[in-house]
PDB file of C-alpha atoms in Angstrom:
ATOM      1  CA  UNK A   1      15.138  -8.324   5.757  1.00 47.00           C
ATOM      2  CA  UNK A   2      13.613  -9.750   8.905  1.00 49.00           C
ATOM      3  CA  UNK A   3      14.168 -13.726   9.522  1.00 47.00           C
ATOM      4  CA  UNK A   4      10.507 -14.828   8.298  1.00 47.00           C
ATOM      5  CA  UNK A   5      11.707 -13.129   4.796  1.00 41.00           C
ATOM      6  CA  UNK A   6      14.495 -14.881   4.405  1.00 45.00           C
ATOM      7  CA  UNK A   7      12.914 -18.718   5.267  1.00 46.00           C
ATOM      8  CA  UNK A   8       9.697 -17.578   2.750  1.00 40.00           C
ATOM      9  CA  UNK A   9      13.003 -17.062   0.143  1.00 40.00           C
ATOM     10  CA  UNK A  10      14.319 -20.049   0.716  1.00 45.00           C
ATOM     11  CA  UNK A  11      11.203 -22.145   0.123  1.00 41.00           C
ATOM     12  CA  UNK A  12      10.992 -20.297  -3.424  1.00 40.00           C
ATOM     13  CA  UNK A  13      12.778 -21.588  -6.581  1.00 38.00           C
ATOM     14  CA  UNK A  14      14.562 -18.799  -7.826  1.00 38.00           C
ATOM     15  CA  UNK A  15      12.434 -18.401 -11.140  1.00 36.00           C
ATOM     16  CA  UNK A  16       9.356 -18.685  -9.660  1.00 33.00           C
ATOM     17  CA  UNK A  17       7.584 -15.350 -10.664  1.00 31.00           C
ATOM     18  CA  UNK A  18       8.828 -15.119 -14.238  1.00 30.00           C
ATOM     19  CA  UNK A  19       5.440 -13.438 -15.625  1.00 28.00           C
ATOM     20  CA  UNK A  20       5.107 -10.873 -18.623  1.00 26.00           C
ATOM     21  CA  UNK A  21       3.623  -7.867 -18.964  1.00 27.00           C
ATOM     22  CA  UNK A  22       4.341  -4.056 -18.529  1.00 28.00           C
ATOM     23  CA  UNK A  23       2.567  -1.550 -16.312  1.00 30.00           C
ATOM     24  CA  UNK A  24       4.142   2.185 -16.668  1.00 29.00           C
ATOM     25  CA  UNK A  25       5.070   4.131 -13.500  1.00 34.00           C
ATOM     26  CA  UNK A  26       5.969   7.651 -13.475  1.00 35.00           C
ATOM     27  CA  UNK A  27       9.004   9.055 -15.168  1.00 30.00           C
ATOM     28  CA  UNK A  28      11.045   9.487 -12.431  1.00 32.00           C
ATOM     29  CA  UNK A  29      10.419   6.198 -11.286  1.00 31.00           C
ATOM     30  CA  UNK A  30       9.172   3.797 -14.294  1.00 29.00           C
ATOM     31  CA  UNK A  31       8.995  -0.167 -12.915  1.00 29.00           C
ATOM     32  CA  UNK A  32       8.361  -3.037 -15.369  1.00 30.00           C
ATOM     33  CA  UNK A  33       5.625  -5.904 -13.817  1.00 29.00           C
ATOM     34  CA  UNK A  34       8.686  -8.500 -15.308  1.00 30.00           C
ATOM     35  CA  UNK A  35      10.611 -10.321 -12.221  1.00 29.00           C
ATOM     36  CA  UNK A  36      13.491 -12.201 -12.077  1.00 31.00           C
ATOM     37  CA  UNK A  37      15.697 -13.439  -9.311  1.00 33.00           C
ATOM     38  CA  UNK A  38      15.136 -12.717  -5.102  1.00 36.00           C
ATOM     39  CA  UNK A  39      16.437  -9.725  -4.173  1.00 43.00           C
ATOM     40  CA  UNK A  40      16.919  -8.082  -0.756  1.00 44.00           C
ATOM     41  CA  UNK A  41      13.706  -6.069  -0.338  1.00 55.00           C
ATOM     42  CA  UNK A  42      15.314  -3.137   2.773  1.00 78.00           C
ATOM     43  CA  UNK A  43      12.900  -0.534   2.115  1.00 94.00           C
ATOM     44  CA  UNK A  44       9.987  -0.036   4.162  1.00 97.00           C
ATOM     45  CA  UNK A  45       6.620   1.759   3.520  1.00 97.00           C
ATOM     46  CA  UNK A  46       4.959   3.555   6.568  1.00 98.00           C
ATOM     47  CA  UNK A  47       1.098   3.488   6.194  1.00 98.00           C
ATOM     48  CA  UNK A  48      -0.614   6.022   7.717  1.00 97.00           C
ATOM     49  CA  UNK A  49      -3.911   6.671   8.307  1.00 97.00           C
ATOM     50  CA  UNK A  50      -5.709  10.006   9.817  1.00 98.00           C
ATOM     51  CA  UNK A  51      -9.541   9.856  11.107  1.00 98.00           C
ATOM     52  CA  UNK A  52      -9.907  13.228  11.078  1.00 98.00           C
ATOM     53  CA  UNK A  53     -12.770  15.490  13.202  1.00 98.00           C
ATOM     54  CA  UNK A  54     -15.601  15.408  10.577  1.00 97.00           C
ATOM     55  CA  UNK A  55     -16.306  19.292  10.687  1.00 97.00           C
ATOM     56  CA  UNK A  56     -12.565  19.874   9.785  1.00 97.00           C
ATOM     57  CA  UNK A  57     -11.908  17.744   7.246  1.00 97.00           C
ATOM     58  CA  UNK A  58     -12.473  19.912   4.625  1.00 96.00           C
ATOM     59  CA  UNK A  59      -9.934  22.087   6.551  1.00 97.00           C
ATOM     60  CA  UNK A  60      -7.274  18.976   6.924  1.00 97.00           C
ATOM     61  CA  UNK A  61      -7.046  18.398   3.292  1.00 96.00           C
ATOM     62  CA  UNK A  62      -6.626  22.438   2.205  1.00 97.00           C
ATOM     63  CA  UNK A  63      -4.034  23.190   4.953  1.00 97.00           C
ATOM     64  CA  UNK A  64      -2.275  19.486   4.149  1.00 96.00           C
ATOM     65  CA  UNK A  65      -2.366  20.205   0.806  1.00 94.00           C
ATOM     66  CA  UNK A  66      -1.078  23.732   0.416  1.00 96.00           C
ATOM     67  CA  UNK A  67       1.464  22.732   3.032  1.00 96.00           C
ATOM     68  CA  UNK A  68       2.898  19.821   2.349  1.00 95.00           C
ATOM     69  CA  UNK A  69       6.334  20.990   1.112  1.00 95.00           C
ATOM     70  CA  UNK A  70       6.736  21.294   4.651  1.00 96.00           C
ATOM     71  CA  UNK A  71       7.181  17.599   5.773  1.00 96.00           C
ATOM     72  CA  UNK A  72       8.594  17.102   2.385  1.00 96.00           C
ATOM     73  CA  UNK A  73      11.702  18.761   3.747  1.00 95.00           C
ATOM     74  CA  UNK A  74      12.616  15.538   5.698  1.00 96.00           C
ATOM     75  CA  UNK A  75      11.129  12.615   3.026  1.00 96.00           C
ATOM     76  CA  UNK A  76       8.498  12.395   0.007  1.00 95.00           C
ATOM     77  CA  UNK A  77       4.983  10.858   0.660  1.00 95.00           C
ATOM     78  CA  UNK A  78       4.648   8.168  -1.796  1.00 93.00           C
ATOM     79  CA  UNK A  79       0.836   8.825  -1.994  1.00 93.00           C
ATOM     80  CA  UNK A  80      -1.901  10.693  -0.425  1.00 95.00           C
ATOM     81  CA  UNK A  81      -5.474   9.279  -0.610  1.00 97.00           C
ATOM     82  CA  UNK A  82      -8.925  10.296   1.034  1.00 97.00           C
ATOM     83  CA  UNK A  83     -11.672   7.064   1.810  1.00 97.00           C
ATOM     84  CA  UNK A  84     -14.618   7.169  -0.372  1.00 95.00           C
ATOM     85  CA  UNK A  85     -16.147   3.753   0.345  1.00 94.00           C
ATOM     86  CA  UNK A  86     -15.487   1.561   3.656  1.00 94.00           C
ATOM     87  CA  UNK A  87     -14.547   4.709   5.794  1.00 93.00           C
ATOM     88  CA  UNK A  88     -15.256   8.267   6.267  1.00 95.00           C
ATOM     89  CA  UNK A  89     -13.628  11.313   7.128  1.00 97.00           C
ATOM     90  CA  UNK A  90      -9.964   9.678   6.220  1.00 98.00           C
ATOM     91  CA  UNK A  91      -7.116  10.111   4.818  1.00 98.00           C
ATOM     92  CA  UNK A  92      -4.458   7.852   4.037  1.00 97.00           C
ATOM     93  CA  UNK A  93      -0.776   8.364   3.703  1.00 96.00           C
ATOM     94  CA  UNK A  94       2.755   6.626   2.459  1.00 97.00           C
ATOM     95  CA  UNK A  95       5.765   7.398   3.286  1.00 97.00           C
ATOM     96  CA  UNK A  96       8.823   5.021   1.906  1.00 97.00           C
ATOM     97  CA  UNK A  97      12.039   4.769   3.736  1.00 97.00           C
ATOM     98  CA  UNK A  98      15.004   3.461   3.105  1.00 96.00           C
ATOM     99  CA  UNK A  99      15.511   1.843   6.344  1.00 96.00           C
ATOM    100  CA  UNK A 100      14.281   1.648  10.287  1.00 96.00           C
ATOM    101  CA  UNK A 101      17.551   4.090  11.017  1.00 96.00           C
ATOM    102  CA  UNK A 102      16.420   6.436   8.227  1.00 97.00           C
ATOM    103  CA  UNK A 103      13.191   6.819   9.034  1.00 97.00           C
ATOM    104  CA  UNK A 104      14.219   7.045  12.668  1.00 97.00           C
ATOM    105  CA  UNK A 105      16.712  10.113  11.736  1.00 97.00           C
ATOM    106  CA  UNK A 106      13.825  11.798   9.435  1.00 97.00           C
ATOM    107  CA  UNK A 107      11.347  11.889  12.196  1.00 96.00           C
ATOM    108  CA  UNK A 108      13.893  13.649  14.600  1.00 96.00           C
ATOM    109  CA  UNK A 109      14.687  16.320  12.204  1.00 96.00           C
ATOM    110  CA  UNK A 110      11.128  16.365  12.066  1.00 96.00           C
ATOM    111  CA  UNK A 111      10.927  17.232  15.950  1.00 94.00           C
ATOM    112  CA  UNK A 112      13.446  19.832  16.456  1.00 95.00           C
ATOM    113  CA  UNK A 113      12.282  21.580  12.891  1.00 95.00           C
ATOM    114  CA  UNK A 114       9.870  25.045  13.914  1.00 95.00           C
ATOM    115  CA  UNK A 115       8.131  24.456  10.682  1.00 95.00           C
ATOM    116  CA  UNK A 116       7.520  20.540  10.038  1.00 93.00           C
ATOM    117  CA  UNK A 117       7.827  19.298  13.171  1.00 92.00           C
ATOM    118  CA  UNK A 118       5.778  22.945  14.694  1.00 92.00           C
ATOM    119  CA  UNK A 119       3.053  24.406  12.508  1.00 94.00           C
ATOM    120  CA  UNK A 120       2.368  21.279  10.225  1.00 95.00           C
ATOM    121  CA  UNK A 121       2.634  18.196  12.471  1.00 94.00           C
ATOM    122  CA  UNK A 122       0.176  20.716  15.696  1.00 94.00           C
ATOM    123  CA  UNK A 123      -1.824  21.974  13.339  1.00 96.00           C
ATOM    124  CA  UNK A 124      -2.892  18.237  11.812  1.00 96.00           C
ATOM    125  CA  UNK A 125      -2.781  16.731  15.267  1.00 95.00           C
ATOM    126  CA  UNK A 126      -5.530  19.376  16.023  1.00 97.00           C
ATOM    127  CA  UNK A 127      -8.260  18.399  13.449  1.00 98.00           C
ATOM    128  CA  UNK A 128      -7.314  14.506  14.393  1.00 98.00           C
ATOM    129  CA  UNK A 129      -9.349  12.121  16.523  1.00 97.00           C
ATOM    130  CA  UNK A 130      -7.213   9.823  15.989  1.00 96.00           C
ATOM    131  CA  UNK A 131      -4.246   8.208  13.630  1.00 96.00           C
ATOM    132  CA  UNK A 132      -2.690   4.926  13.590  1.00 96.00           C
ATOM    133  CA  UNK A 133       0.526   3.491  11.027  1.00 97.00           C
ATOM    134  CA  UNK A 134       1.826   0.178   9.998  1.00 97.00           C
ATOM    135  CA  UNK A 135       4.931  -0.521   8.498  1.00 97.00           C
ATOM    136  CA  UNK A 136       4.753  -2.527   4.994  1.00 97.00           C
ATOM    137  CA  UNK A 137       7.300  -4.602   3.171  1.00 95.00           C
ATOM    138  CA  UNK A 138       6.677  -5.071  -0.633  1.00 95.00           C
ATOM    139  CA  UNK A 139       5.845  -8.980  -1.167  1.00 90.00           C
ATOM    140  CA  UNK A 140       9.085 -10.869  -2.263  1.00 83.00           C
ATOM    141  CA  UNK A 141       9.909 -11.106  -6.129  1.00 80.00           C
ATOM    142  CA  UNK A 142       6.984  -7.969  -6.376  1.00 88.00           C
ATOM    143  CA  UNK A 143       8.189  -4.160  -7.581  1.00 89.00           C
ATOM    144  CA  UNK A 144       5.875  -0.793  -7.020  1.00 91.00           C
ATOM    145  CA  UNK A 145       4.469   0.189  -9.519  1.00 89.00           C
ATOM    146  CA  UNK A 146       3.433   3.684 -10.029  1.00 86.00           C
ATOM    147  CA  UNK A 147       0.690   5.065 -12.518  1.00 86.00           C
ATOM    148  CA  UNK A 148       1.450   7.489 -15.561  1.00 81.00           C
ATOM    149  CA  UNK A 149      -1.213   9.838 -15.030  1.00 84.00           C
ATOM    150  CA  UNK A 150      -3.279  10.996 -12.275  1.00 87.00           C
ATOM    151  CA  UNK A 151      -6.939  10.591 -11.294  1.00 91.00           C
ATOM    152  CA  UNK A 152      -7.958   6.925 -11.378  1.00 94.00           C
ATOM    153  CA  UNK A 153     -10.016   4.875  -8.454  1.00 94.00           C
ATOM    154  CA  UNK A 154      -7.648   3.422  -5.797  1.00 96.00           C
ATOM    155  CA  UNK A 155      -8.298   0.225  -4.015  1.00 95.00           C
ATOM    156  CA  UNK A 156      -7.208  -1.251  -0.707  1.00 96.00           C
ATOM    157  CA  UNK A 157      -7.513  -4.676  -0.123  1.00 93.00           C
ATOM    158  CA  UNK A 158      -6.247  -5.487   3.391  1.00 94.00           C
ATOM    159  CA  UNK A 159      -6.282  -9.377   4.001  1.00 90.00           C
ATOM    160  CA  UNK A 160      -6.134 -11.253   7.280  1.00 91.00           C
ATOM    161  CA  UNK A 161      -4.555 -14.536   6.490  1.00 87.00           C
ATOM    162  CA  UNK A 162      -5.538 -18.377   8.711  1.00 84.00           C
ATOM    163  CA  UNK A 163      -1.805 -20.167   8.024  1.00 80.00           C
ATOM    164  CA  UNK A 164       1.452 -18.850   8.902  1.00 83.00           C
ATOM    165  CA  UNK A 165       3.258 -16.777   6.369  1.00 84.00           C
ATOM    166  CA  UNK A 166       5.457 -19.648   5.397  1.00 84.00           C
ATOM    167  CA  UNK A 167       2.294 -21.350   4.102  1.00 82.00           C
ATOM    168  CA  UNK A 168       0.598 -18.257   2.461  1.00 84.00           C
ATOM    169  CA  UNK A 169       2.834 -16.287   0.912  1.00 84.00           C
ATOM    170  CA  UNK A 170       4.357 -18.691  -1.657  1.00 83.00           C
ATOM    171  CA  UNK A 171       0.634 -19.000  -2.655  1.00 81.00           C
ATOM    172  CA  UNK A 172      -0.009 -15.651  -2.834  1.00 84.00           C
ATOM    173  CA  UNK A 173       3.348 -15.003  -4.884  1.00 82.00           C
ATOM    174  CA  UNK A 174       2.133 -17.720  -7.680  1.00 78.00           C
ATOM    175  CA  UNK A 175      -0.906 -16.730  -8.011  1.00 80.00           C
ATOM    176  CA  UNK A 176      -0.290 -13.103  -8.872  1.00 82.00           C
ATOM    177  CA  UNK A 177       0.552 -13.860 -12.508  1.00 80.00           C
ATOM    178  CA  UNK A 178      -3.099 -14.532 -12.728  1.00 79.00           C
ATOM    179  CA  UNK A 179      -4.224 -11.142 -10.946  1.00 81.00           C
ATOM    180  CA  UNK A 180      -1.797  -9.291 -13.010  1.00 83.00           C
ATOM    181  CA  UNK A 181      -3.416 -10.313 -16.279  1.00 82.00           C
ATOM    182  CA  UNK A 182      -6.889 -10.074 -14.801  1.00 79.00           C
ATOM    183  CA  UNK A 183      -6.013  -6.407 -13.994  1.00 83.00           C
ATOM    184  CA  UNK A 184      -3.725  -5.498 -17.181  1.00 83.00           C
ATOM    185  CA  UNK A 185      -6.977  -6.698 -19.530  1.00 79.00           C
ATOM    186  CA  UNK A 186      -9.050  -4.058 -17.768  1.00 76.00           C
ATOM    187  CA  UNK A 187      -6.620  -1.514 -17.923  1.00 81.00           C
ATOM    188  CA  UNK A 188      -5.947  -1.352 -14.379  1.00 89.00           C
ATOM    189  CA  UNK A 189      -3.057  -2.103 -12.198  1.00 91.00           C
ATOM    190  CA  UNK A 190      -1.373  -3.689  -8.842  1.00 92.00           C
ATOM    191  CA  UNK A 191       0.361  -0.712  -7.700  1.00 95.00           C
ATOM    192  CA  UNK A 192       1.792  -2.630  -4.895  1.00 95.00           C
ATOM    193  CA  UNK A 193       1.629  -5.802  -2.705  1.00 94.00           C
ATOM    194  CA  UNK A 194       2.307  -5.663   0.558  1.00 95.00           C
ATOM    195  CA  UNK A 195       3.145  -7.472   3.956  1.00 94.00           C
ATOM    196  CA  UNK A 196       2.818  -6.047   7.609  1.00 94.00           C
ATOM    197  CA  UNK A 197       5.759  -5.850   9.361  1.00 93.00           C
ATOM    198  CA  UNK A 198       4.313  -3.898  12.087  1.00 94.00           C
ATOM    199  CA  UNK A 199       1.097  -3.322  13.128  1.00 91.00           C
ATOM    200  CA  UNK A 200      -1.514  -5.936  12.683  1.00 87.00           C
ATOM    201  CA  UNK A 201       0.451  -9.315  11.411  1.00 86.00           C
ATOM    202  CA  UNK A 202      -0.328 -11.697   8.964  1.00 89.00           C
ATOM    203  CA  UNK A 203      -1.872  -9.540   7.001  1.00 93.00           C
ATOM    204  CA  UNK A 204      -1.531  -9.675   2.965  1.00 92.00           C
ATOM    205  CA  UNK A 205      -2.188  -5.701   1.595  1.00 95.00           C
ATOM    206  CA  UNK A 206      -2.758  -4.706  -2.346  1.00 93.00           C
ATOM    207  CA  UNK A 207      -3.058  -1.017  -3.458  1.00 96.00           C
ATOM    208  CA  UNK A 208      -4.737  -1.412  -6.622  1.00 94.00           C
ATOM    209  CA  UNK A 209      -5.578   1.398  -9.620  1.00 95.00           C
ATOM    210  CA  UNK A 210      -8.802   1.519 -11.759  1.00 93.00           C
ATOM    211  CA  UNK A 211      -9.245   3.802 -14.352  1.00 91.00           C
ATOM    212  CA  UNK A 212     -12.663   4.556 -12.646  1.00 90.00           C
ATOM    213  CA  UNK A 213     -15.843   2.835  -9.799  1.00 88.00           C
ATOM    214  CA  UNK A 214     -17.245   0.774 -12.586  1.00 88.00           C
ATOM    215  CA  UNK A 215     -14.274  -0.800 -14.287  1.00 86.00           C
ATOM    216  CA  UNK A 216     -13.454  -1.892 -10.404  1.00 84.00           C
ATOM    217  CA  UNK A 217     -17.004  -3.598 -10.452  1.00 84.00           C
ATOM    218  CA  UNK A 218     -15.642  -5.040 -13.962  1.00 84.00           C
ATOM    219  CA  UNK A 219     -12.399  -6.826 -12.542  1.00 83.00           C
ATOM    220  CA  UNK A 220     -14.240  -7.583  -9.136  1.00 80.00           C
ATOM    221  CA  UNK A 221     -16.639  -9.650 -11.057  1.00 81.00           C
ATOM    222  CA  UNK A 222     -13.558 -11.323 -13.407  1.00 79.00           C
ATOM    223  CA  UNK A 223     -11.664 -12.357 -10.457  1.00 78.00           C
ATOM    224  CA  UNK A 224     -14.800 -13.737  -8.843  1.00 76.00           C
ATOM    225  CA  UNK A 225     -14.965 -15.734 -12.148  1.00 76.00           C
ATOM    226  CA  UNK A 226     -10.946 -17.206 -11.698  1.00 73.00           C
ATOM    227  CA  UNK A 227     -10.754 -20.674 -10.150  1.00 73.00           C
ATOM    228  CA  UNK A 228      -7.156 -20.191  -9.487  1.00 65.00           C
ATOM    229  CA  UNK A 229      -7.828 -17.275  -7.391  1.00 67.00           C
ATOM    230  CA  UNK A 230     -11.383 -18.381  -5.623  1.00 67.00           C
ATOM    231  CA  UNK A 231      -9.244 -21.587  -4.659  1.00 67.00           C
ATOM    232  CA  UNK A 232      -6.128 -18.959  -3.124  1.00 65.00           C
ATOM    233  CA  UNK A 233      -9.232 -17.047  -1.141  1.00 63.00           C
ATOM    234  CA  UNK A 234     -10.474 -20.384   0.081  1.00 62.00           C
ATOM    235  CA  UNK A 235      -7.647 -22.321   1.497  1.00 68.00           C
ATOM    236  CA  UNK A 236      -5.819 -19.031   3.208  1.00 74.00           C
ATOM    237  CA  UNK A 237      -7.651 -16.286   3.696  1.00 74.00           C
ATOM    238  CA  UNK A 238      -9.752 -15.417   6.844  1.00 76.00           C
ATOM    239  CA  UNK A 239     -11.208 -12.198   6.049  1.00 81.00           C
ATOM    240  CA  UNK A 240     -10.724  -8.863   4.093  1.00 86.00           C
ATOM    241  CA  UNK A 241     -11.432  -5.329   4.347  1.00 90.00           C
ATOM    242  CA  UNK A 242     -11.286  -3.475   1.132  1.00 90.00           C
ATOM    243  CA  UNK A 243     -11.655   0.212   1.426  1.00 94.00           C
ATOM    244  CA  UNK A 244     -11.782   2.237  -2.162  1.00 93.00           C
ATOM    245  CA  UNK A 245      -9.750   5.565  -2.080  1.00 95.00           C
ATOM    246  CA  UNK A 246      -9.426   8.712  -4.177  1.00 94.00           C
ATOM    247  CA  UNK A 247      -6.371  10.405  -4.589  1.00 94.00           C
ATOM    248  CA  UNK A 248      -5.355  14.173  -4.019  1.00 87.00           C
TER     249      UNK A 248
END
């Protein structure tokens, strides 16, 4: 847990995120929305994102696909996801780790492997212009949560925050209760909130799940209509880029 983590924990009474509610993950990894006391959050989540050569992307995602068990030698990817809105010709990537030495240890395998680190790894690098990662830490006293089935609408809401982190994210943490009912009612879900580690800072990241485009609109327009969560936008935030994402 890097330093800033552990003063943000400080400045938060232990039974601060106490909210209700229960959002299924998958069966092999099923995660209630219910919090209770801090925790050490050690795992990190390597985003990844591909702009791939538009006349090959239908080739990137076949060869990708088909070949995935590949790179899944050395580690799982969390979740694969290609832009539909607010970028084209990209695909998106996570890849969860347990630590900085593990993922460290799985991308050397990954370099002296003939297969992974070989035929997979040249043969994406050739249909990329270019690709760029950040590493993510879930937000403190927050758990993944994974969807049930597949299909869905995914959303990613990346936002660049005014105040220092010690300032924000106890603001963002109390105001999620209100989020997570806005998105429950709809029958979506906050798959997971995140904070850069690496990469761009102060930046505030949700992965959000919609059953479809126009229950999105739907809870767009409800948490337009929230006070609480206008007034969070407001006094914090300096801008956001939301890009909506299908998954394959």
């Amino acid at each position: 847990m890097t330093v800033a983590f552990r003063r943000i924990m400080r400045l938060m009474p232990a039974n601060m995120m106490q909210t209700t509610g229960h959002l299924t993950g998958q069966s092999d990894c099923r995660m209630s929305t219910t919090l209770s006391t801090p925790k050490v959050i050690d795992k990190i989540y390597e985003f990844r994102s591909y702009d791939v050569k538009p006349k090959r992307m239908a080739d990137f995602v076949e060869f990708t696909v088909r070949n995935m068990h590949m790179r899944h030698k050395h580690s799982k990817c969390l979740g694969y996801w290609i832009s539909q809105y607010g970028g084209l010709n990209q695909v998106h990537h996570i890849w969860p780790y347990d630590s900085y030495e593990h993922r460290m240890s799985v991308r050397n395998a990954i370099s002296t492997d003939p297969v992974a680190g070989g035929k997979f790894v040249k043969t994406v690098l050739s249909m990329v212009d270019k690709q760029t990662n950040k590493i993510l830490r879930l937000l403190p006293e927050t758990q993944l949560t994974l969807p049930s089935e597949n299909g869905g609408v995914y959303e990613l809401c990346t936002y660049r925050m005014k105040t220092l982190p010690t300032i924000w994210l106890p603001k963002v943490v109390l105001s999620l209760k209100t989020a997570q009912e806005v998105m429950h009612k709809s029958g979506s879900s906050i798959v997971g909130t995140f904070v850069t580690e690496y990469g761009r800072n102060n930046e505030l990241i949700f992965l959000l799940r919609y059953p479809d485009f126009d229950q999105r609109y739907r809870c767009y327009e409800n948490m337009l209509h929230n006070p609480q969560w206008m007034s969070l936008g407001t006094r914090v935030l300096f801008f956001c880029i939301i890009t909506v994402l299908i998954p394959n």
